[in-house]
């Protein structure tokens, strides 16, 4: 399955022009028609996309949502989500693409998944809206499009505000057109499953006989996010929203428990324990242990 890390790679793969900016893009579907691949096999990319299909035939599939509405449709793509489409080359409407770097450039998006949970992977439900709501949302896309292709030096300051306006408008339409109670329950259920899978991965990755990838970094949330096929930011947001602790806190807490057990119940020296817990050196392990317990490993062993 193809995996596109940049917006430019994605645009090249679907056979549309290179974007003007590496971390943000906006297109109207009319300009793409006749150029874009009409039948796209399953793939993944690493950014968010928010689209409005005003008209057109065929369908796009995001995650497990295969029931693509026929009318005016709002739909989303999230990082690492499996996507595919079969479209008739008559679509009208717009879409924007946002990279993680774009989102990190503004405090407006610090709580993106908390404020707009409909963007969460595999819960980004495509939904149909009334035609009477179309002019309002198209107007926002048109303002973004006009600003994007302008020569103003401050255009991205305006684009950030317009994107926030777009997200809030879609949130209003989502709450109007989707059974939010069912959607919230689906999101909560998916989040709990993700947390459980993450916690299990932490434990099994530190088993002595665990089969690990070369250069696997068991101390990094990015490693587990990769195994879960999600973005590290998404993993951290979900874990923190449920437990109040970051993904890194969970990893460190598990390592600390293992270290204490080794010190108390085995005769292994600090060097053996350090390498067994995948630290780069005994000094790194000792610094980690002291930071979290205010004691050196040797002092902890003697104190018990």
PDB file of C-alpha atoms in Angstrom:
ATOM      1  CA  UNK A   1       0.000   0.000   0.000  1.00  0.00           C
ATOM      2  CA  UNK A   2       1.337   3.439  -0.915  1.00  0.00           C
ATOM      3  CA  UNK A   3       2.098   5.839   1.933  1.00  0.00           C
ATOM      4  CA  UNK A   4       2.609   9.531   1.159  1.00  0.00           C
ATOM      5  CA  UNK A   5       4.588  11.529   3.716  1.00  0.00           C
ATOM      6  CA  UNK A   6       4.270  14.943   2.062  1.00  0.00           C
ATOM      7  CA  UNK A   7       1.523  16.870   0.318  1.00  0.00           C
ATOM      8  CA  UNK A   8       3.740  17.131  -2.770  1.00  0.00           C
ATOM      9  CA  UNK A   9       4.148  13.337  -2.937  1.00  0.00           C
ATOM     10  CA  UNK A  10       0.400  12.920  -2.647  1.00  0.00           C
ATOM     11  CA  UNK A  11      -0.348  15.454  -5.390  1.00  0.00           C
ATOM     12  CA  UNK A  12       2.139  13.777  -7.697  1.00  0.00           C
ATOM     13  CA  UNK A  13       0.604  10.367  -7.016  1.00  0.00           C
ATOM     14  CA  UNK A  14      -2.943  11.486  -7.862  1.00  0.00           C
ATOM     15  CA  UNK A  15      -1.603  13.419 -10.879  1.00  0.00           C
ATOM     16  CA  UNK A  16      -2.468  16.999  -9.965  1.00  0.00           C
ATOM     17  CA  UNK A  17      -0.154  20.028  -9.938  1.00  0.00           C
ATOM     18  CA  UNK A  18       2.464  20.521  -7.221  1.00  0.00           C
ATOM     19  CA  UNK A  19       1.095  22.622  -4.333  1.00  0.00           C
ATOM     20  CA  UNK A  20       2.219  26.221  -3.835  1.00  0.00           C
ATOM     21  CA  UNK A  21       3.112  25.516  -0.201  1.00  0.00           C
ATOM     22  CA  UNK A  22       4.628  22.354   1.368  1.00  0.00           C
ATOM     23  CA  UNK A  23       2.327  22.308   4.408  1.00  0.00           C
ATOM     24  CA  UNK A  24      -1.014  23.585   3.114  1.00  0.00           C
ATOM     25  CA  UNK A  25      -3.044  23.240  -0.055  1.00  0.00           C
ATOM     26  CA  UNK A  26      -6.510  24.118  -1.302  1.00  0.00           C
ATOM     27  CA  UNK A  27      -8.116  22.964  -4.557  1.00  0.00           C
ATOM     28  CA  UNK A  28     -11.506  23.104  -6.124  1.00  0.00           C
ATOM     29  CA  UNK A  29     -12.596  19.814  -7.594  1.00  0.00           C
ATOM     30  CA  UNK A  30     -13.486  21.385 -10.942  1.00  0.00           C
ATOM     31  CA  UNK A  31      -9.820  22.223 -11.594  1.00  0.00           C
ATOM     32  CA  UNK A  32      -8.823  18.637 -10.804  1.00  0.00           C
ATOM     33  CA  UNK A  33     -11.364  16.970 -13.032  1.00  0.00           C
ATOM     34  CA  UNK A  34      -9.783  15.447 -16.122  1.00  0.00           C
ATOM     35  CA  UNK A  35      -6.407  15.328 -14.362  1.00  0.00           C
ATOM     36  CA  UNK A  36      -6.880  13.466 -11.098  1.00  0.00           C
ATOM     37  CA  UNK A  37      -6.857   9.664 -11.067  1.00  0.00           C
ATOM     38  CA  UNK A  38     -10.512   8.623 -11.102  1.00  0.00           C
ATOM     39  CA  UNK A  39      -9.933   5.222  -9.483  1.00  0.00           C
ATOM     40  CA  UNK A  40      -7.444   5.406  -6.614  1.00  0.00           C
ATOM     41  CA  UNK A  41      -6.504   2.140  -4.858  1.00  0.00           C
ATOM     42  CA  UNK A  42      -6.096   2.107  -1.049  1.00  0.00           C
ATOM     43  CA  UNK A  43      -3.320   4.321   0.329  1.00  0.00           C
ATOM     44  CA  UNK A  44      -2.323   6.359   3.390  1.00  0.00           C
ATOM     45  CA  UNK A  45      -0.971   9.862   3.884  1.00  0.00           C
ATOM     46  CA  UNK A  46       0.185  11.910   6.891  1.00  0.00           C
ATOM     47  CA  UNK A  47      -2.077  14.969   6.916  1.00  0.00           C
ATOM     48  CA  UNK A  48      -5.664  16.127   7.394  1.00  0.00           C
ATOM     49  CA  UNK A  49      -8.022  16.866   4.518  1.00  0.00           C
ATOM     50  CA  UNK A  50     -11.411  18.559   4.820  1.00  0.00           C
ATOM     51  CA  UNK A  51     -13.669  18.547   1.757  1.00  0.00           C
ATOM     52  CA  UNK A  52     -17.077  19.600   0.532  1.00  0.00           C
ATOM     53  CA  UNK A  53     -18.568  17.826  -2.514  1.00  0.00           C
ATOM     54  CA  UNK A  54     -21.276  20.081  -3.867  1.00  0.00           C
ATOM     55  CA  UNK A  55     -22.120  17.740  -6.737  1.00  0.00           C
ATOM     56  CA  UNK A  56     -20.760  14.718  -8.596  1.00  0.00           C
ATOM     57  CA  UNK A  57     -20.941  10.947  -8.843  1.00  0.00           C
ATOM     58  CA  UNK A  58     -18.971   8.099  -7.349  1.00  0.00           C
ATOM     59  CA  UNK A  59     -17.624   7.795  -3.812  1.00  0.00           C
ATOM     60  CA  UNK A  60     -14.612   8.153  -1.545  1.00  0.00           C
ATOM     61  CA  UNK A  61     -13.927   5.654   1.240  1.00  0.00           C
ATOM     62  CA  UNK A  62     -12.278   6.784   4.492  1.00  0.00           C
ATOM     63  CA  UNK A  63     -11.365   4.028   6.928  1.00  0.00           C
ATOM     64  CA  UNK A  64     -14.430   1.800   7.331  1.00  0.00           C
ATOM     65  CA  UNK A  65     -16.931   4.421   6.143  1.00  0.00           C
ATOM     66  CA  UNK A  66     -17.969   2.994   2.765  1.00  0.00           C
ATOM     67  CA  UNK A  67     -21.481   4.490   2.747  1.00  0.00           C
ATOM     68  CA  UNK A  68     -20.652   7.716   0.944  1.00  0.00           C
ATOM     69  CA  UNK A  69     -23.692  10.060   0.715  1.00  0.00           C
ATOM     70  CA  UNK A  70     -25.096  10.998  -2.691  1.00  0.00           C
ATOM     71  CA  UNK A  71     -25.962  14.644  -2.038  1.00  0.00           C
ATOM     72  CA  UNK A  72     -23.955  17.631  -0.795  1.00  0.00           C
ATOM     73  CA  UNK A  73     -21.329  15.919   1.340  1.00  0.00           C
ATOM     74  CA  UNK A  74     -18.747  16.984   3.911  1.00  0.00           C
ATOM     75  CA  UNK A  75     -15.970  14.428   4.360  1.00  0.00           C
ATOM     76  CA  UNK A  76     -12.581  14.164   6.013  1.00  0.00           C
ATOM     77  CA  UNK A  77      -9.281  12.306   5.815  1.00  0.00           C
ATOM     78  CA  UNK A  78      -7.026  11.897   8.855  1.00  0.00           C
ATOM     79  CA  UNK A  79      -3.316  11.025   9.090  1.00  0.00           C
ATOM     80  CA  UNK A  80      -2.579   7.323   8.478  1.00  0.00           C
ATOM     81  CA  UNK A  81      -6.201   6.562   7.610  1.00  0.00           C
ATOM     82  CA  UNK A  82      -6.700   4.110   4.745  1.00  0.00           C
ATOM     83  CA  UNK A  83      -8.308   5.904   1.799  1.00  0.00           C
ATOM     84  CA  UNK A  84      -9.523   5.046  -1.682  1.00  0.00           C
ATOM     85  CA  UNK A  85     -11.983   6.406  -4.212  1.00  0.00           C
ATOM     86  CA  UNK A  86     -13.986   5.711  -7.343  1.00  0.00           C
ATOM     87  CA  UNK A  87     -15.244   9.003  -8.746  1.00  0.00           C
ATOM     88  CA  UNK A  88     -17.031  10.252 -11.833  1.00  0.00           C
ATOM     89  CA  UNK A  89     -15.093  13.218 -13.296  1.00  0.00           C
ATOM     90  CA  UNK A  90     -17.871  15.706 -12.607  1.00  0.00           C
ATOM     91  CA  UNK A  91     -17.209  16.721  -8.993  1.00  0.00           C
ATOM     92  CA  UNK A  92     -17.641  20.309  -7.817  1.00  0.00           C
ATOM     93  CA  UNK A  93     -16.596  21.719  -4.473  1.00  0.00           C
ATOM     94  CA  UNK A  94     -13.363  22.244  -2.551  1.00  0.00           C
ATOM     95  CA  UNK A  95     -10.864  20.532  -0.298  1.00  0.00           C
ATOM     96  CA  UNK A  96      -8.013  21.726   1.903  1.00  0.00           C
ATOM     97  CA  UNK A  97      -5.006  19.736   3.086  1.00  0.00           C
ATOM     98  CA  UNK A  98      -3.284  20.530   6.393  1.00  0.00           C
ATOM     99  CA  UNK A  99       0.059  19.111   7.498  1.00  0.00           C
ATOM    100  CA  UNK A 100       1.094  18.751  11.127  1.00  0.00           C
ATOM    101  CA  UNK A 101       3.559  21.622  10.595  1.00  0.00           C
ATOM    102  CA  UNK A 102       0.715  23.901   9.489  1.00  0.00           C
ATOM    103  CA  UNK A 103      -1.327  22.965  12.572  1.00  0.00           C
ATOM    104  CA  UNK A 104       1.676  23.522  14.850  1.00  0.00           C
ATOM    105  CA  UNK A 105       2.145  27.026  13.423  1.00  0.00           C
ATOM    106  CA  UNK A 106      -0.907  28.412  15.245  1.00  0.00           C
ATOM    107  CA  UNK A 107      -2.293  28.147  18.760  1.00  0.00           C
ATOM    108  CA  UNK A 108      -5.762  27.920  17.201  1.00  0.00           C
ATOM    109  CA  UNK A 109      -5.144  24.216  16.596  1.00  0.00           C
ATOM    110  CA  UNK A 110      -3.463  23.245  19.888  1.00  0.00           C
ATOM    111  CA  UNK A 111      -6.533  21.195  20.900  1.00  0.00           C
ATOM    112  CA  UNK A 112      -7.566  20.128  17.421  1.00  0.00           C
ATOM    113  CA  UNK A 113      -8.893  16.660  18.250  1.00  0.00           C
ATOM    114  CA  UNK A 114     -10.500  17.766  21.507  1.00  0.00           C
ATOM    115  CA  UNK A 115     -12.283  20.676  19.860  1.00  0.00           C
ATOM    116  CA  UNK A 116     -13.132  18.847  16.622  1.00  0.00           C
ATOM    117  CA  UNK A 117     -13.327  15.115  17.455  1.00  0.00           C
ATOM    118  CA  UNK A 118     -14.978  14.335  14.112  1.00  0.00           C
ATOM    119  CA  UNK A 119     -11.440  14.490  12.652  1.00  0.00           C
ATOM    120  CA  UNK A 120     -10.292  11.448  14.618  1.00  0.00           C
ATOM    121  CA  UNK A 121      -9.047   8.517  12.577  1.00  0.00           C
ATOM    122  CA  UNK A 122     -11.755   6.057  11.502  1.00  0.00           C
ATOM    123  CA  UNK A 123     -14.421   8.185  13.190  1.00  0.00           C
ATOM    124  CA  UNK A 124     -14.307  10.916  10.544  1.00  0.00           C
ATOM    125  CA  UNK A 125     -17.829  10.241   9.302  1.00  0.00           C
ATOM    126  CA  UNK A 126     -18.803  11.636   5.873  1.00  0.00           C
ATOM    127  CA  UNK A 127     -22.207  13.294   6.159  1.00  0.00           C
ATOM    128  CA  UNK A 128     -24.763  14.972   3.942  1.00  0.00           C
ATOM    129  CA  UNK A 129     -25.875  18.570   4.498  1.00  0.00           C
ATOM    130  CA  UNK A 130     -28.836  20.600   3.275  1.00  0.00           C
ATOM    131  CA  UNK A 131     -28.289  22.531   0.068  1.00  0.00           C
ATOM    132  CA  UNK A 132     -29.344  25.669   1.963  1.00  0.00           C
ATOM    133  CA  UNK A 133     -26.189  25.295   4.115  1.00  0.00           C
ATOM    134  CA  UNK A 134     -23.907  25.022   1.081  1.00  0.00           C
ATOM    135  CA  UNK A 135     -23.368  28.760   0.308  1.00  0.00           C
ATOM    136  CA  UNK A 136     -22.043  29.480   3.817  1.00  0.00           C
ATOM    137  CA  UNK A 137     -19.444  26.733   3.773  1.00  0.00           C
ATOM    138  CA  UNK A 138     -18.472  27.342   0.135  1.00  0.00           C
ATOM    139  CA  UNK A 139     -17.945  31.000   0.997  1.00  0.00           C
ATOM    140  CA  UNK A 140     -15.306  30.069   3.579  1.00  0.00           C
ATOM    141  CA  UNK A 141     -13.490  27.812   1.125  1.00  0.00           C
ATOM    142  CA  UNK A 142     -13.576  30.601  -1.474  1.00  0.00           C
ATOM    143  CA  UNK A 143     -12.020  33.066   0.973  1.00  0.00           C
ATOM    144  CA  UNK A 144      -9.254  30.579   1.758  1.00  0.00           C
ATOM    145  CA  UNK A 145      -8.718  29.951  -1.960  1.00  0.00           C
ATOM    146  CA  UNK A 146      -8.528  33.673  -2.772  1.00  0.00           C
ATOM    147  CA  UNK A 147      -6.066  34.347   0.053  1.00  0.00           C
ATOM    148  CA  UNK A 148      -3.927  31.325  -0.805  1.00  0.00           C
ATOM    149  CA  UNK A 149      -3.382  32.514  -4.363  1.00  0.00           C
ATOM    150  CA  UNK A 150      -2.800  36.142  -3.358  1.00  0.00           C
ATOM    151  CA  UNK A 151       0.589  37.846  -2.976  1.00  0.00           C
ATOM    152  CA  UNK A 152      -0.044  39.112   0.546  1.00  0.00           C
ATOM    153  CA  UNK A 153       2.872  38.422   2.891  1.00  0.00           C
ATOM    154  CA  UNK A 154       0.487  37.873   5.793  1.00  0.00           C
ATOM    155  CA  UNK A 155      -1.885  35.572   3.914  1.00  0.00           C
ATOM    156  CA  UNK A 156      -1.338  32.576   6.190  1.00  0.00           C
ATOM    157  CA  UNK A 157      -2.419  34.600   9.202  1.00  0.00           C
ATOM    158  CA  UNK A 158      -5.760  35.046   7.449  1.00  0.00           C
ATOM    159  CA  UNK A 159      -5.834  31.432   6.256  1.00  0.00           C
ATOM    160  CA  UNK A 160      -5.393  30.161   9.819  1.00  0.00           C
ATOM    161  CA  UNK A 161      -8.429  32.206  10.923  1.00  0.00           C
ATOM    162  CA  UNK A 162     -10.501  31.022   7.959  1.00  0.00           C
ATOM    163  CA  UNK A 163      -9.574  27.374   8.613  1.00  0.00           C
ATOM    164  CA  UNK A 164     -10.671  27.776  12.232  1.00  0.00           C
ATOM    165  CA  UNK A 165     -13.941  29.302  10.975  1.00  0.00           C
ATOM    166  CA  UNK A 166     -14.368  26.376   8.569  1.00  0.00           C
ATOM    167  CA  UNK A 167     -13.835  23.821  11.337  1.00  0.00           C
ATOM    168  CA  UNK A 168     -16.372  25.519  13.583  1.00  0.00           C
ATOM    169  CA  UNK A 169     -18.907  25.746  10.753  1.00  0.00           C
ATOM    170  CA  UNK A 170     -18.443  22.031  10.017  1.00  0.00           C
ATOM    171  CA  UNK A 171     -18.784  21.265  13.724  1.00  0.00           C
ATOM    172  CA  UNK A 172     -22.141  23.052  13.719  1.00  0.00           C
ATOM    173  CA  UNK A 173     -23.276  21.134  10.633  1.00  0.00           C
ATOM    174  CA  UNK A 174     -21.993  17.851  12.099  1.00  0.00           C
ATOM    175  CA  UNK A 175     -24.040  18.382  15.247  1.00  0.00           C
ATOM    176  CA  UNK A 176     -27.063  19.252  13.112  1.00  0.00           C
ATOM    177  CA  UNK A 177     -26.854  16.335  10.678  1.00  0.00           C
ATOM    178  CA  UNK A 178     -25.221  13.478  12.611  1.00  0.00           C
ATOM    179  CA  UNK A 179     -26.491  11.659  15.687  1.00  0.00           C
ATOM    180  CA  UNK A 180     -23.821  13.113  17.961  1.00  0.00           C
ATOM    181  CA  UNK A 181     -24.634  10.748  20.837  1.00  0.00           C
ATOM    182  CA  UNK A 182     -23.881   7.730  18.657  1.00  0.00           C
ATOM    183  CA  UNK A 183     -20.836   9.471  17.179  1.00  0.00           C
ATOM    184  CA  UNK A 184     -19.495  10.318  20.650  1.00  0.00           C
ATOM    185  CA  UNK A 185     -19.974   6.714  21.757  1.00  0.00           C
ATOM    186  CA  UNK A 186     -18.143   5.452  18.658  1.00  0.00           C
ATOM    187  CA  UNK A 187     -15.269   7.868  19.241  1.00  0.00           C
ATOM    188  CA  UNK A 188     -15.052   6.974  22.941  1.00  0.00           C
ATOM    189  CA  UNK A 189     -15.078   3.259  22.138  1.00  0.00           C
ATOM    190  CA  UNK A 190     -12.373   3.686  19.488  1.00  0.00           C
ATOM    191  CA  UNK A 191     -10.258   5.777  21.878  1.00  0.00           C
ATOM    192  CA  UNK A 192     -10.486   3.156  24.636  1.00  0.00           C
ATOM    193  CA  UNK A 193      -9.468   0.421  22.189  1.00  0.00           C
ATOM    194  CA  UNK A 194      -6.504   2.513  21.058  1.00  0.00           C
ATOM    195  CA  UNK A 195      -5.403   3.145  24.647  1.00  0.00           C
ATOM    196  CA  UNK A 196      -5.639  -0.581  25.406  1.00  0.00           C
ATOM    197  CA  UNK A 197      -3.603  -1.502  22.320  1.00  0.00           C
ATOM    198  CA  UNK A 198      -0.980   1.118  23.212  1.00  0.00           C
ATOM    199  CA  UNK A 199      -0.638  -0.118  26.784  1.00  0.00           C
ATOM    200  CA  UNK A 200      -0.362  -3.722  25.591  1.00  0.00           C
ATOM    201  CA  UNK A 201       2.317  -2.775  23.057  1.00  0.00           C
ATOM    202  CA  UNK A 202       4.408  -1.088  25.749  1.00  0.00           C
ATOM    203  CA  UNK A 203       4.327  -4.227  27.873  1.00  0.00           C
ATOM    204  CA  UNK A 204       4.982  -6.750  25.110  1.00  0.00           C
ATOM    205  CA  UNK A 205       7.760  -4.676  23.529  1.00  0.00           C
ATOM    206  CA  UNK A 206       9.821  -4.988  26.715  1.00  0.00           C
ATOM    207  CA  UNK A 207       9.435  -8.780  26.940  1.00  0.00           C
ATOM    208  CA  UNK A 208      12.896 -10.423  26.840  1.00  0.00           C
ATOM    209  CA  UNK A 209      11.929 -12.480  23.771  1.00  0.00           C
ATOM    210  CA  UNK A 210      10.120  -9.652  21.936  1.00  0.00           C
ATOM    211  CA  UNK A 211      10.819  -9.502  18.209  1.00  0.00           C
ATOM    212  CA  UNK A 212      11.743  -5.898  17.534  1.00  0.00           C
ATOM    213  CA  UNK A 213      12.524  -3.932  14.413  1.00  0.00           C
ATOM    214  CA  UNK A 214      16.114  -2.856  13.897  1.00  0.00           C
ATOM    215  CA  UNK A 215      16.807   0.417  15.714  1.00  0.00           C
ATOM    216  CA  UNK A 216      13.394   0.307  17.406  1.00  0.00           C
ATOM    217  CA  UNK A 217      13.136   3.087  19.999  1.00  0.00           C
ATOM    218  CA  UNK A 218      10.969   1.607  22.742  1.00  0.00           C
ATOM    219  CA  UNK A 219      11.231   4.836  24.747  1.00  0.00           C
ATOM    220  CA  UNK A 220       9.540   6.978  22.086  1.00  0.00           C
ATOM    221  CA  UNK A 221       5.775   7.467  21.560  1.00  0.00           C
ATOM    222  CA  UNK A 222       6.520   7.743  17.824  1.00  0.00           C
ATOM    223  CA  UNK A 223       7.603   4.087  17.779  1.00  0.00           C
ATOM    224  CA  UNK A 224       4.272   2.877  19.163  1.00  0.00           C
ATOM    225  CA  UNK A 225       2.309   5.310  16.993  1.00  0.00           C
ATOM    226  CA  UNK A 226       4.012   3.768  13.968  1.00  0.00           C
ATOM    227  CA  UNK A 227       2.984   0.276  15.060  1.00  0.00           C
ATOM    228  CA  UNK A 228      -0.583   1.525  15.555  1.00  0.00           C
ATOM    229  CA  UNK A 229      -0.612   3.288  12.162  1.00  0.00           C
ATOM    230  CA  UNK A 230      -1.505   6.675  13.644  1.00  0.00           C
ATOM    231  CA  UNK A 231       0.252  10.002  14.081  1.00  0.00           C
ATOM    232  CA  UNK A 232       2.123  10.505  17.408  1.00  0.00           C
ATOM    233  CA  UNK A 233       0.074  13.655  18.079  1.00  0.00           C
ATOM    234  CA  UNK A 234      -3.142  11.668  17.745  1.00  0.00           C
ATOM    235  CA  UNK A 235      -1.867   8.938  20.061  1.00  0.00           C
ATOM    236  CA  UNK A 236      -0.850  11.486  22.667  1.00  0.00           C
ATOM    237  CA  UNK A 237      -4.157  13.367  22.431  1.00  0.00           C
ATOM    238  CA  UNK A 238      -6.201  10.199  22.932  1.00  0.00           C
ATOM    239  CA  UNK A 239      -4.074   8.848  25.776  1.00  0.00           C
ATOM    240  CA  UNK A 240      -4.034  12.172  27.615  1.00  0.00           C
ATOM    241  CA  UNK A 241      -7.772  12.776  27.155  1.00  0.00           C
ATOM    242  CA  UNK A 242      -8.585   9.448  28.856  1.00  0.00           C
ATOM    243  CA  UNK A 243      -5.837   9.122  31.479  1.00  0.00           C
ATOM    244  CA  UNK A 244      -4.661  12.670  32.088  1.00  0.00           C
ATOM    245  CA  UNK A 245      -1.100  11.525  31.339  1.00  0.00           C
ATOM    246  CA  UNK A 246       0.893  11.770  28.133  1.00  0.00           C
ATOM    247  CA  UNK A 247       1.919   8.784  26.056  1.00  0.00           C
ATOM    248  CA  UNK A 248       5.510   9.397  27.176  1.00  0.00           C
ATOM    249  CA  UNK A 249       4.416   9.321  30.841  1.00  0.00           C
ATOM    250  CA  UNK A 250       2.920   5.862  30.291  1.00  0.00           C
ATOM    251  CA  UNK A 251       6.130   4.587  28.685  1.00  0.00           C
ATOM    252  CA  UNK A 252       8.314   6.020  31.438  1.00  0.00           C
ATOM    253  CA  UNK A 253       6.059   4.631  34.195  1.00  0.00           C
ATOM    254  CA  UNK A 254       6.306   1.142  32.718  1.00  0.00           C
ATOM    255  CA  UNK A 255      10.084   1.344  32.357  1.00  0.00           C
ATOM    256  CA  UNK A 256      10.340   2.547  35.952  1.00  0.00           C
ATOM    257  CA  UNK A 257       8.260  -0.379  37.237  1.00  0.00           C
ATOM    258  CA  UNK A 258      10.449  -2.842  35.345  1.00  0.00           C
ATOM    259  CA  UNK A 259      13.628  -1.189  36.621  1.00  0.00           C
ATOM    260  CA  UNK A 260      12.483  -1.319  40.240  1.00  0.00           C
ATOM    261  CA  UNK A 261      11.521  -4.975  39.921  1.00  0.00           C
ATOM    262  CA  UNK A 262      14.909  -5.843  38.411  1.00  0.00           C
ATOM    263  CA  UNK A 263      16.754  -3.977  41.163  1.00  0.00           C
ATOM    264  CA  UNK A 264      14.743  -5.596  43.942  1.00  0.00           C
ATOM    265  CA  UNK A 265      14.382  -9.163  42.689  1.00  0.00           C
ATOM    266  CA  UNK A 266      17.476  -9.940  40.613  1.00  0.00           C
ATOM    267  CA  UNK A 267      21.226  -9.882  40.993  1.00  0.00           C
ATOM    268  CA  UNK A 268      21.724  -8.065  37.678  1.00  0.00           C
ATOM    269  CA  UNK A 269      24.091  -5.122  37.792  1.00  0.00           C
ATOM    270  CA  UNK A 270      23.067  -1.647  36.642  1.00  0.00           C
ATOM    271  CA  UNK A 271      24.701  -2.122  33.251  1.00  0.00           C
ATOM    272  CA  UNK A 272      22.735  -5.303  32.526  1.00  0.00           C
ATOM    273  CA  UNK A 273      19.470  -3.703  33.623  1.00  0.00           C
ATOM    274  CA  UNK A 274      20.136  -0.595  31.543  1.00  0.00           C
ATOM    275  CA  UNK A 275      20.723  -2.475  28.305  1.00  0.00           C
ATOM    276  CA  UNK A 276      17.868  -4.892  29.052  1.00  0.00           C
ATOM    277  CA  UNK A 277      15.532  -1.892  29.230  1.00  0.00           C
ATOM    278  CA  UNK A 278      16.909  -0.523  25.947  1.00  0.00           C
ATOM    279  CA  UNK A 279      18.815   2.459  27.300  1.00  0.00           C
ATOM    280  CA  UNK A 280      21.739   3.642  25.204  1.00  0.00           C
ATOM    281  CA  UNK A 281      24.072   3.546  28.192  1.00  0.00           C
ATOM    282  CA  UNK A 282      24.093   2.815  31.945  1.00  0.00           C
ATOM    283  CA  UNK A 283      24.577   6.543  32.578  1.00  0.00           C
ATOM    284  CA  UNK A 284      21.351   7.331  30.714  1.00  0.00           C
ATOM    285  CA  UNK A 285      19.523   4.721  32.759  1.00  0.00           C
ATOM    286  CA  UNK A 286      20.900   6.056  36.046  1.00  0.00           C
ATOM    287  CA  UNK A 287      19.951   9.626  35.135  1.00  0.00           C
ATOM    288  CA  UNK A 288      16.433   8.506  34.180  1.00  0.00           C
ATOM    289  CA  UNK A 289      16.013   6.517  37.390  1.00  0.00           C
ATOM    290  CA  UNK A 290      17.278   9.313  39.632  1.00  0.00           C
ATOM    291  CA  UNK A 291      15.088  11.895  37.895  1.00  0.00           C
ATOM    292  CA  UNK A 292      11.999   9.793  38.601  1.00  0.00           C
ATOM    293  CA  UNK A 293      12.820   8.480  42.096  1.00  0.00           C
ATOM    294  CA  UNK A 294      15.345  10.996  43.485  1.00  0.00           C
ATOM    295  CA  UNK A 295      17.626   7.997  44.118  1.00  0.00           C
ATOM    296  CA  UNK A 296      20.341   6.259  42.137  1.00  0.00           C
ATOM    297  CA  UNK A 297      19.667   2.639  41.161  1.00  0.00           C
ATOM    298  CA  UNK A 298      22.281   1.447  43.626  1.00  0.00           C
ATOM    299  CA  UNK A 299      20.827   3.496  46.484  1.00  0.00           C
ATOM    300  CA  UNK A 300      17.322   2.246  45.682  1.00  0.00           C
ATOM    301  CA  UNK A 301      18.494  -1.382  45.788  1.00  0.00           C
ATOM    302  CA  UNK A 302      20.159  -0.882  49.163  1.00  0.00           C
ATOM    303  CA  UNK A 303      17.175   0.941  50.642  1.00  0.00           C
ATOM    304  CA  UNK A 304      14.780  -1.976  50.205  1.00  0.00           C
TER     305      UNK A 304
END
